[in-house]
Short mmCIF file of C-alpha atoms in Angstrom, two decimals:
data_model
loop_
_atom_site.label_atom_id
_atom_site.label_comp_id
_atom_site.label_asym_id
_atom_site.label_seq_id
_atom_site.Cartn_x
_atom_site.Cartn_y
_atom_site.Cartn_z
CA MET A 1 -61.04 10.93 7.62
CA THR A 2 -58.48 8.30 6.66
CA PHE A 3 -54.81 8.98 5.97
CA THR A 4 -52.52 6.64 4.08
CA LYS A 5 -48.82 7.39 3.69
CA ALA A 6 -46.87 6.05 0.75
CA ARG A 7 -43.47 6.57 -0.85
CA SER A 8 -44.27 6.61 -4.52
CA LYS A 9 -42.68 4.25 -7.02
CA ALA A 10 -45.52 5.09 -9.37
CA ALA A 11 -45.49 2.06 -11.59
CA GLY A 12 -47.59 -0.90 -12.65
CA CYS A 13 -48.74 -3.12 -9.86
CA ALA A 14 -47.95 -0.66 -7.09
CA ALA A 15 -50.20 1.97 -8.61
CA PHE A 16 -53.11 -0.37 -9.14
CA ALA A 17 -52.64 -1.94 -5.74
CA PHE A 18 -53.30 1.46 -4.25
CA ALA A 19 -56.31 1.95 -6.50
CA ALA A 20 -57.67 -1.25 -4.99
CA LEU A 21 -57.20 0.24 -1.54
CA PHE A 22 -59.89 2.79 -2.35
CA ALA A 23 -62.11 0.27 -4.14
CA GLY A 24 -64.72 0.31 -1.45
CA SER A 25 -65.01 4.07 -1.31
CA ALA A 26 -63.83 5.54 -4.61
CA LEU A 27 -67.26 5.36 -6.20
CA ALA A 28 -69.30 5.60 -3.01
CA ASP A 29 -71.62 8.52 -2.36
CA GLY A 30 -70.37 11.00 0.18
CA THR A 31 -66.63 10.46 -0.35
CA VAL A 32 -63.81 12.48 -1.85
CA ASN A 33 -60.37 10.95 -2.43
CA ILE A 34 -57.38 13.23 -2.00
CA TYR A 35 -53.78 12.75 -3.11
CA SER A 36 -51.68 15.11 -1.04
CA TYR A 37 -48.14 16.45 -0.84
CA ARG A 38 -49.29 18.42 2.19
CA GLN A 39 -48.50 16.93 5.59
CA PRO A 40 -51.55 15.25 7.20
CA ASP A 41 -51.47 17.40 10.35
CA LEU A 42 -51.59 20.57 8.24
CA ILE A 43 -54.71 19.62 6.29
CA LYS A 44 -56.64 17.73 8.98
CA PRO A 45 -58.31 20.83 10.54
CA VAL A 46 -59.73 22.08 7.25
CA LEU A 47 -60.78 18.61 6.05
CA ASP A 48 -62.53 17.98 9.36
CA ALA A 49 -64.38 21.26 8.89
CA PHE A 50 -65.35 20.23 5.35
CA THR A 51 -66.79 16.90 6.52
CA ALA A 52 -68.63 18.60 9.39
CA GLU A 53 -70.28 21.03 6.96
CA THR A 54 -71.05 18.71 4.05
CA GLY A 55 -71.17 15.18 5.49
CA ILE A 56 -68.71 14.11 2.77
CA ALA A 57 -65.96 11.82 4.06
CA THR A 58 -62.34 12.33 3.01
CA GLU A 59 -59.83 9.63 2.13
CA VAL A 60 -56.27 10.92 1.95
CA LEU A 61 -53.13 9.45 0.46
CA PHE A 62 -50.03 11.38 1.55
CA LEU A 63 -46.94 11.11 -0.64
CA ASP A 64 -43.62 12.87 -0.25
CA LYS A 65 -42.73 12.46 -3.92
CA GLY A 66 -44.02 11.08 -7.21
CA LEU A 67 -47.66 12.05 -6.83
CA GLU A 68 -48.10 13.08 -10.45
CA ASP A 69 -46.40 9.93 -11.77
CA ARG A 70 -48.60 7.74 -9.59
CA ILE A 71 -51.74 9.29 -11.02
CA LEU A 72 -50.37 8.87 -14.54
CA ALA A 73 -49.66 5.19 -13.86
CA GLU A 74 -53.16 4.65 -12.53
CA GLY A 75 -54.66 6.24 -15.63
CA GLN A 76 -58.41 6.23 -16.01
CA ASN A 77 -58.70 3.94 -12.99
CA SER A 78 -57.14 6.48 -10.64
CA PRO A 79 -59.28 7.05 -7.53
CA ALA A 80 -57.86 10.55 -7.08
CA ASP A 81 -60.46 13.32 -7.00
CA VAL A 82 -58.45 16.26 -5.70
CA ILE A 83 -54.72 16.99 -5.56
CA LEU A 84 -53.43 19.07 -2.66
CA THR A 85 -49.89 20.32 -2.91
CA VAL A 86 -47.30 22.86 -1.83
CA ASP A 87 -45.38 25.17 -4.13
CA ILE A 88 -46.47 26.86 -7.33
CA ALA A 89 -44.06 24.69 -9.34
CA ARG A 90 -45.81 21.54 -8.08
CA LEU A 91 -49.14 22.94 -9.18
CA THR A 92 -47.92 23.86 -12.65
CA ASN A 93 -46.13 20.52 -12.95
CA ALA A 94 -49.37 18.63 -12.27
CA LYS A 95 -51.04 20.59 -15.04
CA GLU A 96 -48.16 20.05 -17.47
CA LYS A 97 -48.14 16.30 -16.80
CA GLY A 98 -51.83 16.12 -17.69
CA VAL A 99 -53.15 14.82 -14.37
CA THR A 100 -55.55 17.73 -13.76
CA GLN A 101 -58.70 18.97 -15.42
CA ALA A 102 -60.02 22.49 -15.90
CA LEU A 103 -62.60 23.78 -13.45
CA ASP A 104 -64.52 26.94 -14.27
CA ASP A 105 -66.57 27.45 -11.13
CA ALA A 106 -68.21 30.75 -10.24
CA THR A 107 -67.93 30.10 -6.49
CA VAL A 108 -64.21 29.32 -6.56
CA ASN A 109 -63.45 32.12 -9.00
CA GLY A 110 -65.37 34.54 -6.84
CA ASN A 111 -63.53 33.49 -3.69
CA LEU A 112 -59.97 33.55 -5.01
CA PRO A 113 -58.14 36.50 -6.61
CA ALA A 114 -57.10 35.92 -10.21
CA GLU A 115 -53.38 35.97 -9.32
CA TYR A 116 -53.90 32.81 -7.27
CA ARG A 117 -55.74 30.89 -10.00
CA ASP A 118 -54.49 29.21 -13.14
CA PRO A 119 -55.90 31.22 -16.07
CA GLU A 120 -57.19 27.95 -17.54
CA GLY A 121 -58.64 26.69 -14.26
CA HIS A 122 -56.26 23.79 -13.62
CA TRP A 123 -55.07 24.87 -10.15
CA PHE A 124 -56.11 27.16 -7.31
CA GLY A 125 -53.91 28.78 -4.66
CA LEU A 126 -55.36 28.42 -1.17
CA THR A 127 -52.80 29.75 1.32
CA LYS A 128 -49.62 31.79 1.43
CA ARG A 129 -46.48 31.18 3.45
CA ALA A 130 -43.33 33.26 3.81
CA ARG A 131 -39.82 31.78 3.68
CA VAL A 132 -38.14 33.56 6.58
CA VAL A 133 -35.13 33.39 8.86
CA TYR A 134 -35.37 31.73 12.24
CA ALA A 135 -32.86 33.64 14.39
CA SER A 136 -31.53 32.74 17.83
CA LYS A 137 -32.89 35.08 20.47
CA ASP A 138 -29.70 34.66 22.48
CA ARG A 139 -27.05 34.97 19.78
CA VAL A 140 -28.46 37.09 16.94
CA THR A 141 -29.08 40.81 17.32
CA GLU A 142 -30.05 41.53 13.71
CA THR A 143 -33.72 42.34 13.20
CA ALA A 144 -33.43 43.01 9.46
CA LEU A 145 -31.69 40.92 6.81
CA THR A 146 -31.66 40.47 3.07
CA TYR A 147 -31.48 37.07 1.42
CA ALA A 148 -28.14 38.20 -0.01
CA ASP A 149 -26.82 38.62 3.56
CA LEU A 150 -27.02 34.85 4.08
CA ALA A 151 -23.89 34.42 1.94
CA ASP A 152 -21.92 36.93 4.05
CA ALA A 153 -18.89 35.31 5.72
CA LYS A 154 -20.03 36.69 9.09
CA TRP A 155 -22.48 33.75 9.19
CA LYS A 156 -19.82 31.10 8.49
CA GLY A 157 -20.67 27.93 10.40
CA LYS A 158 -23.89 29.44 11.73
CA ILE A 159 -26.67 28.49 9.27
CA CYS A 160 -28.90 25.41 9.25
CA ILE A 161 -31.30 24.35 6.50
CA ARG A 162 -33.28 21.36 5.32
CA SER A 163 -32.39 19.83 1.95
CA GLY A 164 -31.78 22.33 -0.81
CA GLN A 165 -33.87 20.08 -3.06
CA HIS A 166 -36.96 20.51 -0.90
CA ASP A 167 -39.83 22.39 -2.53
CA TYR A 168 -39.64 25.26 -0.04
CA ASN A 169 -35.96 25.94 -0.70
CA LEU A 170 -36.17 25.35 -4.44
CA ALA A 171 -38.91 27.96 -4.62
CA LEU A 172 -36.73 30.48 -2.77
CA PHE A 173 -33.76 29.74 -5.04
CA SER A 174 -36.05 30.04 -8.07
CA ALA A 175 -37.14 33.46 -6.84
CA ALA A 176 -33.48 34.43 -6.41
CA ILE A 177 -32.78 33.43 -10.02
CA ALA A 178 -35.67 35.63 -11.14
CA HIS A 179 -34.30 38.58 -9.16
CA TRP A 180 -30.56 38.15 -9.66
CA GLY A 181 -30.07 35.90 -12.67
CA ALA A 182 -28.58 32.40 -12.63
CA GLU A 183 -24.90 33.41 -12.49
CA LYS A 184 -25.24 35.69 -9.47
CA THR A 185 -27.51 33.21 -7.70
CA GLU A 186 -24.97 30.43 -8.12
CA GLU A 187 -22.22 32.59 -6.64
CA TRP A 188 -24.53 33.44 -3.76
CA MET A 189 -25.35 29.76 -3.24
CA LYS A 190 -21.65 28.90 -2.97
CA GLY A 191 -21.26 31.49 -0.23
CA PHE A 192 -24.44 30.29 1.45
CA LYS A 193 -23.15 26.71 1.40
CA ALA A 194 -19.85 27.80 2.96
CA ASN A 195 -21.82 29.31 5.86
CA LEU A 196 -23.65 26.10 6.75
CA ALA A 197 -23.09 24.70 10.21
CA ARG A 198 -23.79 21.15 9.08
CA LYS A 199 -25.08 19.05 6.21
CA PRO A 200 -28.69 19.97 5.37
CA ASP A 201 -31.07 17.70 7.25
CA GLY A 202 -34.55 17.38 8.72
CA GLY A 203 -37.55 19.64 8.28
CA ASP A 204 -38.20 23.26 9.18
CA ARG A 205 -39.01 22.44 12.80
CA ASP A 206 -35.70 20.60 13.09
CA GLN A 207 -33.90 23.80 12.18
CA ALA A 208 -35.51 25.59 15.13
CA LYS A 209 -34.56 22.63 17.32
CA ALA A 210 -30.95 22.96 16.15
CA ILE A 211 -30.91 26.66 17.02
CA ALA A 212 -32.28 25.89 20.49
CA ALA A 213 -29.51 23.30 20.91
CA GLY A 214 -26.83 25.81 19.90
CA GLU A 215 -25.89 23.99 16.70
CA CYS A 216 -26.50 27.09 14.56
CA ASP A 217 -27.63 30.68 14.95
CA ILE A 218 -29.96 31.15 12.01
CA ALA A 219 -32.00 28.94 9.67
CA LEU A 220 -34.48 29.12 6.84
CA GLY A 221 -38.05 28.12 7.63
CA ASN A 222 -41.68 28.76 6.79
CA THR A 223 -43.69 31.06 9.01
CA TYR A 224 -46.52 28.64 9.84
CA TYR A 225 -44.20 26.14 11.50
CA VAL A 226 -43.44 28.70 14.20
CA GLY A 227 -47.13 28.99 15.04
CA LEU A 228 -47.51 25.21 15.06
CA MET A 229 -44.55 24.85 17.42
CA GLN A 230 -45.73 27.63 19.73
CA THR A 231 -49.13 25.97 20.17
CA ASN A 232 -48.09 22.29 20.22
CA GLU A 233 -49.59 20.72 23.35
CA LYS A 234 -48.78 17.13 22.35
CA GLU A 235 -45.04 17.75 22.03
CA PRO A 236 -44.24 20.56 24.49
CA GLU A 237 -40.54 20.45 23.59
CA GLN A 238 -41.53 22.16 20.34
CA LYS A 239 -42.67 25.16 22.37
CA GLU A 240 -39.10 25.38 23.69
CA TRP A 241 -37.73 25.35 20.15
CA ALA A 242 -40.09 28.16 19.14
CA ALA A 243 -39.22 30.13 22.27
CA ALA A 244 -35.55 30.05 21.25
CA ILE A 245 -36.08 31.93 17.97
CA ASN A 246 -37.25 35.20 16.53
CA VAL A 247 -38.79 35.46 13.07
CA VAL A 248 -36.91 37.80 10.74
CA PHE A 249 -38.46 38.68 7.38
CA PRO A 250 -35.56 38.84 4.90
CA THR A 251 -36.06 40.62 1.61
CA PHE A 252 -34.66 40.79 -1.88
CA GLU A 253 -33.09 44.07 -2.90
CA GLU A 254 -35.78 45.99 -4.77
CA GLY A 255 -38.28 43.41 -3.53
CA GLY A 256 -39.92 41.87 -0.49
CA THR A 257 -40.02 38.60 1.43
CA HIS A 258 -40.37 35.46 -0.67
CA VAL A 259 -43.91 34.06 -0.51
CA ASN A 260 -45.17 30.82 -2.01
CA ILE A 261 -48.57 29.12 -2.00
CA SER A 262 -50.26 25.83 -1.32
CA GLY A 263 -53.07 24.85 -3.64
CA ALA A 264 -55.55 22.37 -5.04
CA ALA A 265 -56.43 20.90 -8.40
CA LEU A 266 -59.22 18.67 -9.67
CA ALA A 267 -57.78 15.33 -10.80
CA LYS A 268 -58.23 14.47 -14.48
CA ASN A 269 -60.19 11.25 -14.00
CA SER A 270 -61.95 12.13 -10.74
CA PRO A 271 -64.53 9.39 -10.03
CA ASN A 272 -66.31 11.63 -7.49
CA ARG A 273 -66.09 14.86 -9.46
CA ASP A 274 -69.04 16.60 -7.82
CA ASN A 275 -67.60 15.97 -4.37
CA GLY A 276 -64.18 17.06 -5.59
CA VAL A 277 -65.66 20.35 -6.78
CA LYS A 278 -67.44 20.77 -3.44
CA LEU A 279 -64.13 20.31 -1.63
CA ILE A 280 -62.34 22.91 -3.74
CA GLN A 281 -65.28 25.28 -3.26
CA PHE A 282 -65.02 24.78 0.49
CA LEU A 283 -61.23 25.21 0.57
CA SER A 284 -61.63 28.55 -1.17
CA SER A 285 -64.41 29.68 1.18
CA HIS A 286 -64.22 32.22 3.99
CA LYS A 287 -64.72 29.50 6.60
CA ALA A 288 -61.82 27.40 5.32
CA GLN A 289 -59.60 30.46 4.96
CA GLN A 290 -60.29 31.22 8.63
CA VAL A 291 -59.36 27.67 9.61
CA TYR A 292 -56.10 27.94 7.66
CA ALA A 293 -55.32 31.24 9.35
CA GLU A 294 -56.31 30.39 12.93
CA GLN A 295 -55.40 26.71 13.20
CA VAL A 296 -52.64 26.18 10.63
CA PHE A 297 -51.09 29.69 10.93
CA GLU A 298 -50.85 30.34 7.19
CA TYR A 299 -51.57 33.62 5.45
CA PRO A 300 -55.00 33.46 3.79
CA VAL A 301 -55.35 34.38 0.13
CA GLU A 302 -58.80 35.86 0.72
CA PRO A 303 -58.47 39.64 0.27
CA GLY A 304 -58.79 41.52 3.55
CA LEU A 305 -58.73 38.44 5.81
CA GLU A 306 -56.12 38.97 8.52
CA PRO A 307 -53.69 36.28 9.66
CA SER A 308 -53.99 34.93 13.19
CA GLU A 309 -52.80 36.92 16.19
CA VAL A 310 -49.96 34.41 16.56
CA VAL A 311 -48.74 35.17 13.04
CA LYS A 312 -49.23 38.91 13.44
CA ALA A 313 -46.87 38.77 16.42
CA PHE A 314 -44.03 37.69 14.10
CA GLY A 315 -44.02 41.15 12.53
CA GLU A 316 -45.17 42.75 9.33
CA LEU A 317 -44.89 40.74 6.13
CA LYS A 318 -44.04 42.81 3.06
CA ALA A 319 -44.48 40.14 0.43
CA ASP A 320 -42.39 40.07 -2.70
CA THR A 321 -44.46 40.93 -5.76
CA LEU A 322 -42.58 38.53 -8.05
CA PRO A 323 -45.15 36.71 -10.22
CA LEU A 324 -45.64 33.08 -9.23
CA ALA A 325 -45.02 32.02 -12.82
CA ASP A 326 -41.48 33.40 -12.59
CA ILE A 327 -40.83 31.14 -9.60
CA ALA A 328 -42.27 28.06 -11.30
CA LYS A 329 -40.30 28.42 -14.52
CA ASN A 330 -36.95 28.52 -12.68
CA ARG A 331 -37.45 25.35 -10.62
CA LYS A 332 -35.43 23.05 -12.91
CA THR A 333 -32.56 25.54 -13.09
CA ALA A 334 -32.60 25.89 -9.30
CA SER A 335 -32.58 22.13 -8.76
CA GLU A 336 -29.66 21.63 -11.13
CA MET A 337 -27.81 24.45 -9.38
CA VAL A 338 -28.25 22.83 -5.96
CA ASP A 339 -26.64 19.65 -7.31
CA ARG A 340 -23.88 21.49 -9.16
CA VAL A 341 -22.92 23.52 -6.09
CA GLY A 342 -23.23 20.44 -3.87
CA LEU A 343 -25.39 22.29 -1.35
CA ASP A 344 -26.77 19.13 0.20
CA ASP A 345 -23.25 17.75 0.72
CA GLY A 346 -22.67 20.31 3.44
CA PRO A 347 -20.10 23.05 4.03
CA SER A 348 -16.91 21.01 3.87
CA SER A 349 -17.50 19.25 0.56
#
């Protein structure tokens, strides 16, 4: 498996230069080319399992932005076979931009519940993750919170987050808009901003690190990062960060804990379509769902398949039943709200 990281400028020569990078493998037998918003370490276990089972090699381009525009710029010459991404809005955006193709496959449809599949077959949800509160074991006694509580002045100067424009936070804010309406959500966001301990920065693991260092008492983060930190043998300091926090499952009033998905789509001009279909079939399979659960610490979408013991130890997840489409349609409004409120400028702006 080969990983390439790029920051997309998605235009002209840059796009076709990358297409040339795959020239030796894009049309070769036994290869599938993946464009991914998902971090390499999170997809490596399941891609390794796919290659072990099928003998098909994987070539991966990781981008942190502009994936859809890059594929558009590459056009019919794009080497992309499969798109892997986080967030329902990313999945629907790929479809809307015309960089995916429909896949009506009995195996995939049989593996995945209808609520985690695009009705027209353009994307498929593969895992679930909950957006929770990381709470200091030493300084926070609360074991139950609502998302609304995060704007309470009692938390002034005590909250850390990554950028409000990150997919994970935009999805949560989009869910809030669906529950509360835009006006109430904006008022809440102003209070939330006032409670920040610092300017938003880093990733979810960095928020746990900040809590361990005493920089803040609570933070927003995804559940699977806690499992990854708890079991990280290469960077043992991450175990210390995880040991400093408890996972609290906040809820919406009249709802549950916000849950989003990661997913896959078949690229519009896939040069290795058969292998792309085989990969999506595998990612939806029981074996892959087990890998996601046990090694990546995500909640599987397969009905009846339990999360790992590590994840179970966080507590019971009562997932919000808000339709994913309601989250996706509010993304633009949420993003504009983050800018208008100045969330990423920090508490003193």
